[in-house]
């Protein structure tokens, strides 16, 4: 059954710590995206990638980093430079970048200890 | 001004009524428009997409697009309590290959 798998479901970060959120898809999609959602707000784009080994900053990339070494995988690292990391993080994919709808994973909730 | 604005909620309608959700966008170059439904604590799921001016119907849902007015809407007919959720409007810049989301409108359908 194809889909997007995000892990872990819940994550706690200590001050000064980097944490990595996993996103894996078996839909054979070229494009992948990371969003952040704060309570009562919409989705804000962190990073996106349309092809392996290439990615672009979104609207709120500061304090985050990504890699796209494999088509199926697009991990997001929340660095210690991100001072307010508590949020719901959503990974999405689409067949190609552009005008196609996105499919979302179940999300990771990140909190500060 | 936000790039994508949705009518402020929450919106409450009785069961069986029509729910109307509205969205305006600022980028005239936008070419693709999506409505996602998000239940509390869950991830968004696609409801409708529309690319051309006019109406697009899928079951109880109708998406309407007016590019001249930079306006897209979602109508839900015969609203059901299970339609109670937050509805997110997303507008895509096809050239950049990325979407901008509105803050969402929360709909409550009362039995």
JSON list of C-alpha atoms in Angstrom, two decimals:
[
{"chain": "A", "resi": 1, "resn": "UNK", "atom": "CA", "xyz": [0.00, 0.00, 0.00]},
{"chain": "A", "resi": 2, "resn": "UNK", "atom": "CA", "xyz": [1.66, 3.21, -1.16]},
{"chain": "A", "resi": 3, "resn": "UNK", "atom": "CA", "xyz": [2.04, 6.18, 1.04]},
{"chain": "A", "resi": 4, "resn": "UNK", "atom": "CA", "xyz": [4.22, 8.54, 3.02]},
{"chain": "A", "resi": 5, "resn": "UNK", "atom": "CA", "xyz": [5.67, 7.48, 6.35]},
{"chain": "A", "resi": 6, "resn": "UNK", "atom": "CA", "xyz": [6.84, 10.02, 8.88]},
{"chain": "A", "resi": 7, "resn": "UNK", "atom": "CA", "xyz": [8.64, 9.07, 12.05]},
{"chain": "A", "resi": 8, "resn": "UNK", "atom": "CA", "xyz": [8.63, 9.47, 14.90]},
{"chain": "A", "resi": 9, "resn": "UNK", "atom": "CA", "xyz": [5.06, 10.51, 15.63]},
{"chain": "A", "resi": 10, "resn": "UNK", "atom": "CA", "xyz": [6.19, 12.49, 18.69]},
{"chain": "A", "resi": 11, "resn": "UNK", "atom": "CA", "xyz": [9.63, 13.95, 19.35]},
{"chain": "A", "resi": 12, "resn": "UNK", "atom": "CA", "xyz": [11.12, 15.93, 22.19]},
{"chain": "A", "resi": 13, "resn": "UNK", "atom": "CA", "xyz": [14.13, 18.15, 21.81]},
{"chain": "A", "resi": 14, "resn": "UNK", "atom": "CA", "xyz": [16.46, 19.37, 24.50]},
{"chain": "A", "resi": 15, "resn": "UNK", "atom": "CA", "xyz": [17.98, 22.83, 24.36]},
{"chain": "A", "resi": 16, "resn": "UNK", "atom": "CA", "xyz": [20.97, 22.98, 22.02]},
{"chain": "A", "resi": 17, "resn": "UNK", "atom": "CA", "xyz": [20.14, 19.66, 20.40]},
{"chain": "A", "resi": 18, "resn": "UNK", "atom": "CA", "xyz": [19.67, 18.86, 16.72]},
{"chain": "A", "resi": 19, "resn": "UNK", "atom": "CA", "xyz": [16.91, 16.42, 15.87]},
{"chain": "A", "resi": 20, "resn": "UNK", "atom": "CA", "xyz": [16.07, 14.72, 12.58]},
{"chain": "A", "resi": 21, "resn": "UNK", "atom": "CA", "xyz": [12.58, 13.94, 11.35]},
{"chain": "A", "resi": 22, "resn": "UNK", "atom": "CA", "xyz": [12.22, 11.09, 8.90]},
{"chain": "A", "resi": 23, "resn": "UNK", "atom": "CA", "xyz": [10.05, 11.11, 5.76]},
{"chain": "A", "resi": 24, "resn": "UNK", "atom": "CA", "xyz": [9.89, 8.14, 3.39]},
{"chain": "A", "resi": 25, "resn": "UNK", "atom": "CA", "xyz": [7.57, 7.66, 0.42]},
{"chain": "A", "resi": 26, "resn": "UNK", "atom": "CA", "xyz": [6.94, 4.66, -1.83]},
{"chain": "A", "resi": 27, "resn": "UNK", "atom": "CA", "xyz": [4.73, 6.49, -4.32]},
{"chain": "A", "resi": 28, "resn": "UNK", "atom": "CA", "xyz": [7.60, 7.02, -6.78]},
{"chain": "A", "resi": 29, "resn": "UNK", "atom": "CA", "xyz": [7.00, 10.75, -6.55]},
{"chain": "A", "resi": 30, "resn": "UNK", "atom": "CA", "xyz": [9.68, 13.15, -7.71]},
{"chain": "A", "resi": 31, "resn": "UNK", "atom": "CA", "xyz": [8.70, 16.11, -5.53]},
{"chain": "A", "resi": 32, "resn": "UNK", "atom": "CA", "xyz": [8.80, 16.24, -1.74]},
{"chain": "A", "resi": 33, "resn": "UNK", "atom": "CA", "xyz": [8.00, 19.01, 0.71]},
{"chain": "A", "resi": 34, "resn": "UNK", "atom": "CA", "xyz": [8.34, 19.89, 4.39]},
{"chain": "A", "resi": 35, "resn": "UNK", "atom": "CA", "xyz": [5.82, 22.12, 6.13]},
{"chain": "A", "resi": 36, "resn": "UNK", "atom": "CA", "xyz": [5.46, 23.48, 9.61]},
{"chain": "A", "resi": 37, "resn": "UNK", "atom": "CA", "xyz": [2.03, 24.06, 11.16]},
{"chain": "A", "resi": 38, "resn": "UNK", "atom": "CA", "xyz": [1.47, 26.07, 14.31]},
{"chain": "A", "resi": 39, "resn": "UNK", "atom": "CA", "xyz": [-1.85, 25.94, 16.19]},
{"chain": "A", "resi": 40, "resn": "UNK", "atom": "CA", "xyz": [-4.68, 27.68, 14.34]},
{"chain": "A", "resi": 41, "resn": "UNK", "atom": "CA", "xyz": [-2.53, 28.40, 11.34]},
{"chain": "A", "resi": 42, "resn": "UNK", "atom": "CA", "xyz": [-1.99, 27.07, 7.88]},
{"chain": "A", "resi": 43, "resn": "UNK", "atom": "CA", "xyz": [1.04, 25.27, 6.52]},
{"chain": "A", "resi": 44, "resn": "UNK", "atom": "CA", "xyz": [4.29, 27.14, 6.01]},
{"chain": "A", "resi": 45, "resn": "UNK", "atom": "CA", "xyz": [6.85, 25.75, 3.58]},
{"chain": "A", "resi": 46, "resn": "UNK", "atom": "CA", "xyz": [10.27, 24.95, 5.03]},
{"chain": "A", "resi": 47, "resn": "UNK", "atom": "CA", "xyz": [12.08, 23.20, 2.17]},
{"chain": "A", "resi": 48, "resn": "UNK", "atom": "CA", "xyz": [11.14, 21.43, -1.03]},
{"chain": "A", "resi": 49, "resn": "UNK", "atom": "CA", "xyz": [12.81, 19.18, -3.55]},
{"chain": "A", "resi": 50, "resn": "UNK", "atom": "CA", "xyz": [11.81, 18.32, -7.10]},
{"chain": "A", "resi": 51, "resn": "UNK", "atom": "CA", "xyz": [14.64, 15.94, -7.86]},
{"chain": "A", "resi": 52, "resn": "UNK", "atom": "CA", "xyz": [17.27, 13.87, -6.09]},
{"chain": "A", "resi": 53, "resn": "UNK", "atom": "CA", "xyz": [20.30, 15.83, -4.87]},
{"chain": "A", "resi": 54, "resn": "UNK", "atom": "CA", "xyz": [18.54, 19.15, -5.30]},
{"chain": "A", "resi": 55, "resn": "UNK", "atom": "CA", "xyz": [16.36, 21.17, -2.92]},
{"chain": "A", "resi": 56, "resn": "UNK", "atom": "CA", "xyz": [15.23, 24.75, -2.40]},
{"chain": "A", "resi": 57, "resn": "UNK", "atom": "CA", "xyz": [14.47, 26.89, 0.64]},
{"chain": "A", "resi": 58, "resn": "UNK", "atom": "CA", "xyz": [10.88, 27.64, 1.37]},
{"chain": "A", "resi": 59, "resn": "UNK", "atom": "CA", "xyz": [9.49, 30.58, 3.29]},
{"chain": "A", "resi": 60, "resn": "UNK", "atom": "CA", "xyz": [10.86, 29.65, 6.73]},
{"chain": "A", "resi": 61, "resn": "UNK", "atom": "CA", "xyz": [14.09, 27.69, 6.12]},
{"chain": "A", "resi": 62, "resn": "UNK", "atom": "CA", "xyz": [16.20, 29.34, 8.84]},
{"chain": "A", "resi": 63, "resn": "UNK", "atom": "CA", "xyz": [17.15, 26.85, 11.54]},
{"chain": "A", "resi": 64, "resn": "UNK", "atom": "CA", "xyz": [16.36, 23.82, 9.38]},
{"chain": "A", "resi": 65, "resn": "UNK", "atom": "CA", "xyz": [18.33, 21.64, 6.97]},
{"chain": "A", "resi": 66, "resn": "UNK", "atom": "CA", "xyz": [17.42, 18.83, 4.57]},
{"chain": "A", "resi": 67, "resn": "UNK", "atom": "CA", "xyz": [18.99, 16.30, 2.25]},
{"chain": "A", "resi": 68, "resn": "UNK", "atom": "CA", "xyz": [17.67, 14.38, -0.75]},
{"chain": "A", "resi": 69, "resn": "UNK", "atom": "CA", "xyz": [20.11, 11.58, -1.44]},
{"chain": "A", "resi": 70, "resn": "UNK", "atom": "CA", "xyz": [17.41, 9.12, -2.47]},
{"chain": "A", "resi": 71, "resn": "UNK", "atom": "CA", "xyz": [14.15, 9.64, -4.31]},
{"chain": "A", "resi": 72, "resn": "UNK", "atom": "CA", "xyz": [12.17, 7.98, -1.50]},
{"chain": "A", "resi": 73, "resn": "UNK", "atom": "CA", "xyz": [13.66, 9.91, 1.40]},
{"chain": "A", "resi": 74, "resn": "UNK", "atom": "CA", "xyz": [13.65, 13.56, 2.47]},
{"chain": "A", "resi": 75, "resn": "UNK", "atom": "CA", "xyz": [14.78, 13.92, 6.11]},
{"chain": "A", "resi": 76, "resn": "UNK", "atom": "CA", "xyz": [14.47, 17.24, 7.93]},
{"chain": "A", "resi": 77, "resn": "UNK", "atom": "CA", "xyz": [16.91, 18.31, 10.64]},
{"chain": "A", "resi": 78, "resn": "UNK", "atom": "CA", "xyz": [15.74, 20.88, 13.16]},
{"chain": "A", "resi": 79, "resn": "UNK", "atom": "CA", "xyz": [18.92, 22.52, 14.36]},
{"chain": "A", "resi": 80, "resn": "UNK", "atom": "CA", "xyz": [19.65, 24.27, 17.64]},
{"chain": "A", "resi": 81, "resn": "UNK", "atom": "CA", "xyz": [19.47, 27.54, 15.68]},
{"chain": "A", "resi": 82, "resn": "UNK", "atom": "CA", "xyz": [15.69, 27.10, 15.43]},
{"chain": "A", "resi": 83, "resn": "UNK", "atom": "CA", "xyz": [14.68, 28.78, 18.67]},
{"chain": "A", "resi": 84, "resn": "UNK", "atom": "CA", "xyz": [10.99, 27.99, 18.53]},
{"chain": "A", "resi": 85, "resn": "UNK", "atom": "CA", "xyz": [10.75, 24.46, 17.12]},
{"chain": "A", "resi": 86, "resn": "UNK", "atom": "CA", "xyz": [7.55, 23.39, 18.84]},
{"chain": "A", "resi": 87, "resn": "UNK", "atom": "CA", "xyz": [5.10, 22.65, 16.01]},
{"chain": "A", "resi": 88, "resn": "UNK", "atom": "CA", "xyz": [3.44, 19.97, 13.89]},
{"chain": "A", "resi": 89, "resn": "UNK", "atom": "CA", "xyz": [5.72, 19.02, 11.00]},
{"chain": "A", "resi": 90, "resn": "UNK", "atom": "CA", "xyz": [4.21, 17.63, 7.82]},
{"chain": "A", "resi": 91, "resn": "UNK", "atom": "CA", "xyz": [5.97, 15.95, 4.93]},
{"chain": "A", "resi": 92, "resn": "UNK", "atom": "CA", "xyz": [4.25, 15.79, 1.54]},
{"chain": "A", "resi": 93, "resn": "UNK", "atom": "CA", "xyz": [4.98, 14.52, -1.94]},
{"chain": "A", "resi": 94, "resn": "UNK", "atom": "CA", "xyz": [3.57, 14.96, -5.44]},
{"chain": "A", "resi": 95, "resn": "UNK", "atom": "CA", "xyz": [4.31, 13.16, -8.72]},
{"chain": "A", "resi": 96, "resn": "UNK", "atom": "CA", "xyz": [6.19, 16.19, -10.01]},
{"chain": "A", "resi": 97, "resn": "UNK", "atom": "CA", "xyz": [6.58, 19.77, -8.87]},
{"chain": "A", "resi": 98, "resn": "UNK", "atom": "CA", "xyz": [4.03, 22.13, -10.27]},
{"chain": "A", "resi": 99, "resn": "UNK", "atom": "CA", "xyz": [0.29, 21.85, -10.52]},
{"chain": "A", "resi": 100, "resn": "UNK", "atom": "CA", "xyz": [-0.32, 18.48, -8.91]},
{"chain": "A", "resi": 101, "resn": "UNK", "atom": "CA", "xyz": [-1.95, 17.86, -5.54]},
{"chain": "A", "resi": 102, "resn": "UNK", "atom": "CA", "xyz": [0.20, 16.83, -2.62]},
{"chain": "A", "resi": 103, "resn": "UNK", "atom": "CA", "xyz": [-0.12, 13.72, -0.49]},
{"chain": "A", "resi": 104, "resn": "UNK", "atom": "CA", "xyz": [0.70, 14.12, 3.18]},
{"chain": "A", "resi": 105, "resn": "UNK", "atom": "CA", "xyz": [2.23, 11.91, 5.82]},
{"chain": "A", "resi": 106, "resn": "UNK", "atom": "CA", "xyz": [0.70, 11.67, 9.29]},
{"chain": "A", "resi": 107, "resn": "UNK", "atom": "CA", "xyz": [3.05, 14.28, 10.72]},
{"chain": "A", "resi": 108, "resn": "UNK", "atom": "CA", "xyz": [5.52, 14.57, 13.60]},
{"chain": "A", "resi": 109, "resn": "UNK", "atom": "CA", "xyz": [4.80, 16.64, 16.70]},
{"chain": "A", "resi": 110, "resn": "UNK", "atom": "CA", "xyz": [7.97, 18.23, 18.03]},
{"chain": "A", "resi": 111, "resn": "UNK", "atom": "CA", "xyz": [8.17, 19.74, 21.50]},
{"chain": "A", "resi": 112, "resn": "UNK", "atom": "CA", "xyz": [10.93, 21.27, 23.60]},
{"chain": "A", "resi": 113, "resn": "UNK", "atom": "CA", "xyz": [11.80, 19.60, 26.88]},
{"chain": "B", "resi": 1, "resn": "UNK", "atom": "CA", "xyz": [-1.44, 41.32, 3.10]},
{"chain": "B", "resi": 2, "resn": "UNK", "atom": "CA", "xyz": [-1.24, 37.56, 3.12]},
{"chain": "B", "resi": 3, "resn": "UNK", "atom": "CA", "xyz": [-0.78, 35.81, -0.20]},
{"chain": "B", "resi": 4, "resn": "UNK", "atom": "CA", "xyz": [-3.72, 33.48, 0.41]},
{"chain": "B", "resi": 5, "resn": "UNK", "atom": "CA", "xyz": [-6.59, 34.60, 2.62]},
{"chain": "B", "resi": 6, "resn": "UNK", "atom": "CA", "xyz": [-9.53, 32.55, 3.76]},
{"chain": "B", "resi": 7, "resn": "UNK", "atom": "CA", "xyz": [-12.75, 33.77, 5.34]},
{"chain": "B", "resi": 8, "resn": "UNK", "atom": "CA", "xyz": [-12.30, 33.90, 9.06]},
{"chain": "B", "resi": 9, "resn": "UNK", "atom": "CA", "xyz": [-14.12, 31.29, 11.03]},
{"chain": "B", "resi": 10, "resn": "UNK", "atom": "CA", "xyz": [-15.30, 29.44, 12.72]},
{"chain": "B", "resi": 11, "resn": "UNK", "atom": "CA", "xyz": [-18.20, 28.69, 10.41]},
{"chain": "B", "resi": 12, "resn": "UNK", "atom": "CA", "xyz": [-21.18, 26.85, 11.82]},
{"chain": "B", "resi": 13, "resn": "UNK", "atom": "CA", "xyz": [-24.01, 25.40, 9.72]},
{"chain": "B", "resi": 14, "resn": "UNK", "atom": "CA", "xyz": [-26.87, 23.04, 10.53]},
{"chain": "B", "resi": 15, "resn": "UNK", "atom": "CA", "xyz": [-26.85, 19.52, 9.17]},
{"chain": "B", "resi": 16, "resn": "UNK", "atom": "CA", "xyz": [-28.18, 19.42, 5.61]},
{"chain": "B", "resi": 17, "resn": "UNK", "atom": "CA", "xyz": [-27.32, 23.04, 4.85]},
{"chain": "B", "resi": 18, "resn": "UNK", "atom": "CA", "xyz": [-24.84, 24.38, 2.30]},
{"chain": "B", "resi": 19, "resn": "UNK", "atom": "CA", "xyz": [-21.45, 25.44, 3.67]},
{"chain": "B", "resi": 20, "resn": "UNK", "atom": "CA", "xyz": [-19.58, 28.08, 1.68]},
{"chain": "B", "resi": 21, "resn": "UNK", "atom": "CA", "xyz": [-15.83, 28.49, 2.12]},
{"chain": "B", "resi": 22, "resn": "UNK", "atom": "CA", "xyz": [-13.97, 31.31, 0.41]},
{"chain": "B", "resi": 23, "resn": "UNK", "atom": "CA", "xyz": [-10.38, 32.01, -0.52]},
{"chain": "B", "resi": 24, "resn": "UNK", "atom": "CA", "xyz": [-8.66, 34.94, -2.24]},
{"chain": "B", "resi": 25, "resn": "UNK", "atom": "CA", "xyz": [-5.10, 35.04, -3.52]},
{"chain": "B", "resi": 26, "resn": "UNK", "atom": "CA", "xyz": [-2.74, 37.81, -4.51]},
{"chain": "B", "resi": 27, "resn": "UNK", "atom": "CA", "xyz": [-0.50, 36.23, -7.18]},
{"chain": "B", "resi": 28, "resn": "UNK", "atom": "CA", "xyz": [-2.17, 36.61, -10.58]},
{"chain": "B", "resi": 29, "resn": "UNK", "atom": "CA", "xyz": [0.24, 34.03, -11.99]},
{"chain": "B", "resi": 30, "resn": "UNK", "atom": "CA", "xyz": [-1.22, 31.26, -9.85]},
{"chain": "B", "resi": 31, "resn": "UNK", "atom": "CA", "xyz": [-2.47, 28.39, -11.96]},
{"chain": "B", "resi": 32, "resn": "UNK", "atom": "CA", "xyz": [-3.54, 25.56, -9.68]},
{"chain": "B", "resi": 33, "resn": "UNK", "atom": "CA", "xyz": [-5.91, 25.65, -6.74]},
{"chain": "B", "resi": 34, "resn": "UNK", "atom": "CA", "xyz": [-6.57, 23.02, -4.11]},
{"chain": "B", "resi": 35, "resn": "UNK", "atom": "CA", "xyz": [-8.87, 22.46, -1.16]},
{"chain": "B", "resi": 36, "resn": "UNK", "atom": "CA", "xyz": [-7.68, 20.19, 1.63]},
{"chain": "B", "resi": 37, "resn": "UNK", "atom": "CA", "xyz": [-9.63, 18.99, 4.66]},
{"chain": "B", "resi": 38, "resn": "UNK", "atom": "CA", "xyz": [-7.84, 18.61, 7.98]},
{"chain": "B", "resi": 39, "resn": "UNK", "atom": "CA", "xyz": [-9.44, 16.94, 10.95]},
{"chain": "B", "resi": 40, "resn": "UNK", "atom": "CA", "xyz": [-8.17, 18.02, 14.35]},
{"chain": "B", "resi": 41, "resn": "UNK", "atom": "CA", "xyz": [-4.77, 16.49, 15.07]},
{"chain": "B", "resi": 42, "resn": "UNK", "atom": "CA", "xyz": [-4.53, 14.87, 11.64]},
{"chain": "B", "resi": 43, "resn": "UNK", "atom": "CA", "xyz": [-2.78, 15.65, 8.38]},
{"chain": "B", "resi": 44, "resn": "UNK", "atom": "CA", "xyz": [-4.50, 17.37, 5.43]},
{"chain": "B", "resi": 45, "resn": "UNK", "atom": "CA", "xyz": [-6.25, 15.32, 2.77]},
{"chain": "B", "resi": 46, "resn": "UNK", "atom": "CA", "xyz": [-7.16, 16.49, -0.72]},
{"chain": "B", "resi": 47, "resn": "UNK", "atom": "CA", "xyz": [-10.83, 17.31, -1.33]},
{"chain": "B", "resi": 48, "resn": "UNK", "atom": "CA", "xyz": [-10.85, 19.12, -4.65]},
{"chain": "B", "resi": 49, "resn": "UNK", "atom": "CA", "xyz": [-8.55, 20.71, -7.18]},
{"chain": "B", "resi": 50, "resn": "UNK", "atom": "CA", "xyz": [-9.40, 23.13, -9.96]},
{"chain": "B", "resi": 51, "resn": "UNK", "atom": "CA", "xyz": [-7.32, 24.64, -12.73]},
{"chain": "B", "resi": 52, "resn": "UNK", "atom": "CA", "xyz": [-9.81, 26.45, -14.99]},
{"chain": "B", "resi": 53, "resn": "UNK", "atom": "CA", "xyz": [-12.35, 29.19, -14.45]},
{"chain": "B", "resi": 54, "resn": "UNK", "atom": "CA", "xyz": [-15.81, 27.98, -13.60]},
{"chain": "B", "resi": 55, "resn": "UNK", "atom": "CA", "xyz": [-17.25, 25.24, -11.46]},
{"chain": "B", "resi": 56, "resn": "UNK", "atom": "CA", "xyz": [-16.07, 21.72, -10.79]},
{"chain": "B", "resi": 57, "resn": "UNK", "atom": "CA", "xyz": [-18.35, 19.28, -9.02]},
{"chain": "B", "resi": 58, "resn": "UNK", "atom": "CA", "xyz": [-17.49, 16.07, -7.19]},
{"chain": "B", "resi": 59, "resn": "UNK", "atom": "CA", "xyz": [-20.33, 14.55, -5.24]},
{"chain": "B", "resi": 60, "resn": "UNK", "atom": "CA", "xyz": [-21.43, 17.00, -2.54]},
{"chain": "B", "resi": 61, "resn": "UNK", "atom": "CA", "xyz": [-18.45, 19.27, -3.19]},
{"chain": "B", "resi": 62, "resn": "UNK", "atom": "CA", "xyz": [-18.21, 22.07, -5.76]},
{"chain": "B", "resi": 63, "resn": "UNK", "atom": "CA", "xyz": [-15.12, 24.17, -6.33]},
{"chain": "B", "resi": 64, "resn": "UNK", "atom": "CA", "xyz": [-15.52, 27.52, -8.06]},
{"chain": "B", "resi": 65, "resn": "UNK", "atom": "CA", "xyz": [-12.68, 29.53, -9.59]},
{"chain": "B", "resi": 66, "resn": "UNK", "atom": "CA", "xyz": [-12.66, 33.10, -10.85]},
{"chain": "B", "resi": 67, "resn": "UNK", "atom": "CA", "xyz": [-9.15, 34.07, -11.89]},
{"chain": "B", "resi": 68, "resn": "UNK", "atom": "CA", "xyz": [-10.15, 37.63, -12.83]},
{"chain": "B", "resi": 69, "resn": "UNK", "atom": "CA", "xyz": [-11.32, 38.22, -9.28]},
{"chain": "B", "resi": 70, "resn": "UNK", "atom": "CA", "xyz": [-8.55, 36.01, -7.83]},
{"chain": "B", "resi": 71, "resn": "UNK", "atom": "CA", "xyz": [-11.12, 34.05, -5.93]},
{"chain": "B", "resi": 72, "resn": "UNK", "atom": "CA", "xyz": [-11.72, 30.37, -5.31]},
{"chain": "B", "resi": 73, "resn": "UNK", "atom": "CA", "xyz": [-14.47, 28.84, -3.23]},
{"chain": "B", "resi": 74, "resn": "UNK", "atom": "CA", "xyz": [-15.67, 25.47, -1.97]},
{"chain": "B", "resi": 75, "resn": "UNK", "atom": "CA", "xyz": [-19.33, 24.66, -1.54]},
{"chain": "B", "resi": 76, "resn": "UNK", "atom": "CA", "xyz": [-20.40, 21.66, 0.52]},
{"chain": "B", "resi": 77, "resn": "UNK", "atom": "CA", "xyz": [-24.00, 20.63, -0.08]},
{"chain": "B", "resi": 78, "resn": "UNK", "atom": "CA", "xyz": [-26.06, 18.59, 2.37]},
{"chain": "B", "resi": 79, "resn": "UNK", "atom": "CA", "xyz": [-23.46, 19.19, 5.07]},
{"chain": "B", "resi": 80, "resn": "UNK", "atom": "CA", "xyz": [-22.90, 16.31, 7.49]},
{"chain": "B", "resi": 81, "resn": "UNK", "atom": "CA", "xyz": [-21.41, 16.31, 11.00]},
{"chain": "B", "resi": 82, "resn": "UNK", "atom": "CA", "xyz": [-18.50, 14.33, 9.52]},
{"chain": "B", "resi": 83, "resn": "UNK", "atom": "CA", "xyz": [-17.67, 17.41, 7.41]},
{"chain": "B", "resi": 84, "resn": "UNK", "atom": "CA", "xyz": [-16.69, 19.24, 10.60]},
{"chain": "B", "resi": 85, "resn": "UNK", "atom": "CA", "xyz": [-13.01, 20.04, 10.07]},
{"chain": "B", "resi": 86, "resn": "UNK", "atom": "CA", "xyz": [-10.63, 22.79, 9.04]},
{"chain": "B", "resi": 87, "resn": "UNK", "atom": "CA", "xyz": [-10.53, 23.46, 5.30]},
{"chain": "B", "resi": 88, "resn": "UNK", "atom": "CA", "xyz": [-7.28, 24.71, 3.82]},
{"chain": "B", "resi": 89, "resn": "UNK", "atom": "CA", "xyz": [-7.03, 26.56, 0.53]},
{"chain": "B", "resi": 90, "resn": "UNK", "atom": "CA", "xyz": [-3.75, 26.12, -1.37]},
{"chain": "B", "resi": 91, "resn": "UNK", "atom": "CA", "xyz": [-2.59, 28.08, -4.38]},
{"chain": "B", "resi": 92, "resn": "UNK", "atom": "CA", "xyz": [0.27, 26.87, -6.56]},
{"chain": "B", "resi": 93, "resn": "UNK", "atom": "CA", "xyz": [2.86, 28.83, -8.46]},
{"chain": "B", "resi": 94, "resn": "UNK", "atom": "CA", "xyz": [3.40, 26.29, -11.20]},
{"chain": "B", "resi": 95, "resn": "UNK", "atom": "CA", "xyz": [6.71, 27.79, -12.32]},
{"chain": "B", "resi": 96, "resn": "UNK", "atom": "CA", "xyz": [8.18, 27.60, -8.83]},
{"chain": "B", "resi": 97, "resn": "UNK", "atom": "CA", "xyz": [6.52, 24.26, -8.15]},
{"chain": "B", "resi": 98, "resn": "UNK", "atom": "CA", "xyz": [5.36, 25.15, -4.68]},
{"chain": "B", "resi": 99, "resn": "UNK", "atom": "CA", "xyz": [2.07, 25.88, -2.94]},
{"chain": "B", "resi": 100, "resn": "UNK", "atom": "CA", "xyz": [1.03, 28.61, -0.52]},
{"chain": "B", "resi": 101, "resn": "UNK", "atom": "CA", "xyz": [-1.61, 27.72, 2.04]},
{"chain": "B", "resi": 102, "resn": "UNK", "atom": "CA", "xyz": [-4.20, 29.88, 3.73]},
{"chain": "B", "resi": 103, "resn": "UNK", "atom": "CA", "xyz": [-4.70, 29.71, 7.48]},
{"chain": "B", "resi": 104, "resn": "UNK", "atom": "CA", "xyz": [-7.82, 27.60, 7.06]},
{"chain": "B", "resi": 105, "resn": "UNK", "atom": "CA", "xyz": [-11.49, 27.94, 7.95]},
{"chain": "B", "resi": 106, "resn": "UNK", "atom": "CA", "xyz": [-12.90, 25.73, 10.66]},
{"chain": "B", "resi": 107, "resn": "UNK", "atom": "CA", "xyz": [-16.34, 24.35, 9.83]},
{"chain": "B", "resi": 108, "resn": "UNK", "atom": "CA", "xyz": [-18.72, 22.89, 12.39]},
{"chain": "B", "resi": 109, "resn": "UNK", "atom": "CA", "xyz": [-21.83, 21.07, 11.18]},
{"chain": "B", "resi": 110, "resn": "UNK", "atom": "CA", "xyz": [-24.40, 20.80, 13.96]},
{"chain": "B", "resi": 111, "resn": "UNK", "atom": "CA", "xyz": [-26.78, 17.82, 14.01]}
]
